[in-house]
Coordinates of C-alpha atoms in Angstrom, one line a residue:
X15 CA 13.2 55.1 -19.0
X16 CA 16.5 56.1 -20.5
X17 CA 16.6 57.3 -23.9
X18 CA 18.2 54.5 -26.0
X19 CA 18.4 56.8 -29.3
X20 CA 21.8 56.7 -30.8
X21 CA 21.5 60.3 -31.8
X22 CA 18.4 63.0 -31.9
X23 CA 16.5 63.4 -34.9
X24 CA 13.8 65.6 -36.4
X25 CA 10.7 64.7 -38.3
X26 CA 8.5 61.8 -36.8
X27 CA 8.8 61.2 -32.9
X28 CA 9.8 57.9 -32.1
X29 CA 7.2 55.4 -31.1
X30 CA 8.1 54.1 -27.3
X31 CA 5.3 51.0 -28.3
X32 CA 7.5 50.3 -31.5
X33 CA 11.2 50.8 -29.7
X34 CA 10.2 48.1 -27.3
X35 CA 8.7 46.0 -29.6
X36 CA 11.8 46.2 -31.7
X37 CA 14.3 45.3 -28.9
X38 CA 11.5 42.3 -27.5
X39 CA 12.2 41.2 -31.3
X40 CA 16.1 42.1 -31.6
X41 CA 16.5 39.7 -28.2
X42 CA 14.2 36.7 -29.5
X43 CA 16.5 36.6 -32.7
X44 CA 19.1 36.5 -30.6
X45 CA 18.2 33.2 -28.9
X46 CA 16.8 31.7 -31.9
X47 CA 19.3 32.8 -34.8
X48 CA 22.6 33.9 -32.5
X49 CA 24.9 36.9 -33.5
X50 CA 25.9 35.5 -37.0
X51 CA 22.3 35.4 -38.4
X52 CA 20.4 37.9 -36.9
X53 CA 19.7 40.5 -39.7
X54 CA 17.8 44.0 -39.2
X55 CA 15.5 42.5 -41.8
X56 CA 14.7 39.6 -39.4
X57 CA 14.1 41.8 -36.8
X58 CA 11.5 44.4 -38.5
X59 CA 9.6 41.4 -39.3
X60 CA 9.2 39.9 -35.9
X61 CA 8.8 43.5 -34.5
X62 CA 5.7 44.3 -37.3
X63 CA 7.8 46.8 -38.4
X64 CA 9.6 48.4 -41.8
X65 CA 13.0 47.9 -42.3
X66 CA 13.6 51.9 -42.7
X67 CA 11.8 52.3 -39.3
X68 CA 15.3 50.2 -37.5
X69 CA 17.1 52.3 -39.6
X70 CA 16.0 55.7 -38.5
X71 CA 16.4 54.6 -35.1
X72 CA 20.0 52.3 -34.9
X73 CA 23.1 52.9 -37.3
X74 CA 23.5 49.0 -37.6
X75 CA 23.3 45.6 -35.7
X76 CA 25.7 46.3 -33.1
X77 CA 24.0 49.1 -31.6
X78 CA 20.9 47.6 -31.7
X79 CA 21.8 44.3 -29.9
X80 CA 23.5 46.6 -26.9
X81 CA 20.8 49.0 -26.8
X82 CA 18.2 45.3 -26.6
X83 CA 20.6 44.0 -24.0
X84 CA 20.8 47.2 -22.0
X85 CA 17.2 47.3 -21.6
X86 CA 17.4 44.0 -19.8
X87 CA 19.8 45.5 -17.3
X88 CA 17.7 48.4 -16.6
X89 CA 15.2 46.4 -14.8
X90 CA 18.2 46.3 -11.6
X91 CA 16.7 47.6 -8.6
X92 CA 18.8 48.3 -5.5
X93 CA 16.7 46.7 -2.7
X94 CA 16.4 49.0 1.1
X95 CA 17.3 46.2 2.9
X96 CA 18.2 48.2 6.1
X97 CA 21.9 47.3 5.5
X98 CA 24.6 47.8 3.3
X99 CA 25.2 43.6 3.0
X100 CA 21.9 43.0 2.5
X101 CA 21.7 45.3 -0.6
X102 CA 24.9 43.7 -2.3
X103 CA 23.4 40.5 -1.9
X104 CA 20.1 41.7 -3.2
X105 CA 21.2 43.3 -6.3
X106 CA 23.9 40.5 -7.1
X107 CA 21.2 38.2 -7.1
X108 CA 19.1 40.0 -9.3
X109 CA 22.2 40.7 -11.7
X110 CA 23.0 37.3 -11.9
X111 CA 19.3 36.0 -12.9
X112 CA 19.1 38.3 -15.8
X113 CA 22.7 37.0 -16.8
X114 CA 21.2 33.5 -16.7
X115 CA 18.5 34.2 -19.4
X116 CA 19.1 33.0 -22.8
X117 CA 18.7 36.6 -24.4
X118 CA 21.1 37.9 -22.0
X119 CA 23.8 35.5 -22.3
X120 CA 23.7 35.4 -26.0
X121 CA 24.0 39.1 -26.5
X122 CA 26.3 40.2 -23.9
X123 CA 28.8 37.6 -25.1
X124 CA 28.2 38.4 -28.6
X125 CA 28.9 42.4 -28.2
X126 CA 31.5 42.2 -25.9
X127 CA 33.5 39.8 -28.1
X128 CA 32.5 42.5 -31.3
X129 CA 33.4 45.5 -28.3
X130 CA 37.6 43.8 -28.8
X131 CA 37.7 45.3 -32.3
X132 CA 35.2 48.1 -32.7
X133 CA 36.4 51.0 -30.3
X134 CA 32.9 52.6 -31.1
X135 CA 30.8 49.7 -30.2
X136 CA 33.6 49.2 -26.9
X137 CA 32.2 53.1 -26.1
X138 CA 28.2 52.5 -26.9
X139 CA 28.3 49.5 -24.3
X140 CA 30.0 51.7 -21.7
X141 CA 27.5 54.1 -21.8
X142 CA 24.6 52.2 -22.4
X143 CA 25.1 49.4 -19.6
X144 CA 28.1 50.3 -17.8
X145 CA 27.6 54.0 -17.1
X146 CA 23.8 53.8 -16.7
X147 CA 24.2 50.9 -13.9
X148 CA 26.5 52.7 -11.7
X149 CA 23.8 54.4 -10.2
X150 CA 23.1 51.4 -8.1
X151 CA 26.5 51.8 -6.7
X152 CA 26.3 55.2 -5.8
X153 CA 22.8 55.1 -4.4
X154 CA 23.9 52.1 -2.5
X155 CA 27.0 54.1 -1.2
X156 CA 24.7 56.5 -0.3
X157 CA 22.4 54.9 1.4
X158 CA 25.1 53.1 3.7
X159 CA 26.7 56.4 4.0
X160 CA 23.5 57.6 5.4
X161 CA 23.6 55.1 8.1
X162 CA 27.0 55.2 9.0
X163 CA 27.9 51.8 7.4
X164 CA 30.6 53.7 5.0
X165 CA 32.1 57.0 5.9
X166 CA 31.8 59.9 3.6
X167 CA 34.1 60.8 0.3
X168 CA 34.7 64.6 0.3
X169 CA 36.4 64.2 -2.8
X170 CA 34.6 64.0 -6.0
X171 CA 38.0 62.6 -7.8
X172 CA 38.5 59.9 -5.3
X173 CA 34.6 59.1 -4.5
X174 CA 34.0 58.4 -8.4
X175 CA 37.0 56.1 -8.5
X176 CA 35.9 54.3 -5.9
X177 CA 32.2 53.9 -7.6
X178 CA 34.2 52.4 -10.6
X179 CA 36.3 50.3 -8.8
X180 CA 33.4 48.7 -6.8
X181 CA 31.2 48.4 -9.8
X182 CA 34.2 46.7 -11.8
X183 CA 34.2 43.8 -9.2
X184 CA 30.8 43.4 -8.5
X185 CA 29.8 43.4 -12.6
X186 CA 33.5 41.2 -13.1
X187 CA 32.8 38.6 -10.5
X188 CA 29.5 38.0 -11.4
X189 CA 29.9 38.1 -15.0
X190 CA 32.9 35.7 -14.9
X191 CA 31.0 32.9 -13.1
X192 CA 28.2 33.2 -14.9
X193 CA 29.4 33.4 -18.2
X194 CA 32.7 32.1 -17.9
X195 CA 32.8 29.6 -15.5
X196 CA 29.0 28.4 -15.6
X197 CA 28.9 27.8 -12.2
X198 CA 25.6 29.0 -9.7
X199 CA 25.3 32.5 -8.3
X200 CA 23.3 31.2 -5.3
X201 CA 23.2 32.4 -1.3
X202 CA 25.9 30.7 -0.6
X203 CA 28.5 32.4 -2.7
X204 CA 26.5 35.7 -3.2
X205 CA 27.1 36.0 0.5
X206 CA 30.7 35.0 0.9
X207 CA 31.5 37.7 -2.1
X208 CA 29.3 40.2 0.0
X209 CA 31.9 39.7 2.9
X210 CA 35.3 39.5 0.8
X211 CA 33.8 43.3 -0.9
X212 CA 32.6 44.2 2.7
X213 CA 36.1 43.6 3.7
X214 CA 37.3 46.1 1.4
X215 CA 35.0 48.8 1.9
X216 CA 34.0 48.8 5.6
X217 CA 35.6 46.3 8.2
X218 CA 33.0 47.3 10.6
X219 CA 29.9 45.8 8.3
X220 CA 31.9 42.9 6.8
X221 CA 32.1 41.8 10.7
X222 CA 28.7 42.3 11.5
X223 CA 27.4 40.5 8.1
X224 CA 29.5 37.5 9.0
X225 CA 27.8 37.7 12.7

């Protein structure tokens, strides 16, 4: 599991059990109370820990909620379905399923709204959610290149820019449809979205997927 501590500290070792309880309690509080009424004191009570335990781990509510939401997205796993199209469809459906959970909706929308006026929070979202989940793009691209579905990208800078663009397209489309438009991300929509994406990445793969 990825570390979510805001900074390393000396002293008593952190308890993974306490961390898990705190993050789960944060998500439960988000669903029940909403962002505005959630307090670290309430989270501590729900998790069965002292409030000082939270403050040793997180500087405040913003950081805590980001990490609670980030843990949800760590559940994402790229399926090895044998083709780039099937891999994309599989991970997009997983992503949409997570976004449809009440705690994901409440938490993500709240921290994104707060981040519009808090540069440090925006950076934490980038590090804890965006950068961590780009692993899916890198893994999927590597598999597709090994299968000959995508060409190699020898220029590291260009490869990094491509990975960023793919992530932005996938995340942006699914978040907008799920949380903004409120439309379903069903198999039909995912299939159409995947074809559009593949036409830009690999026209041959798109032709195969369409057939």
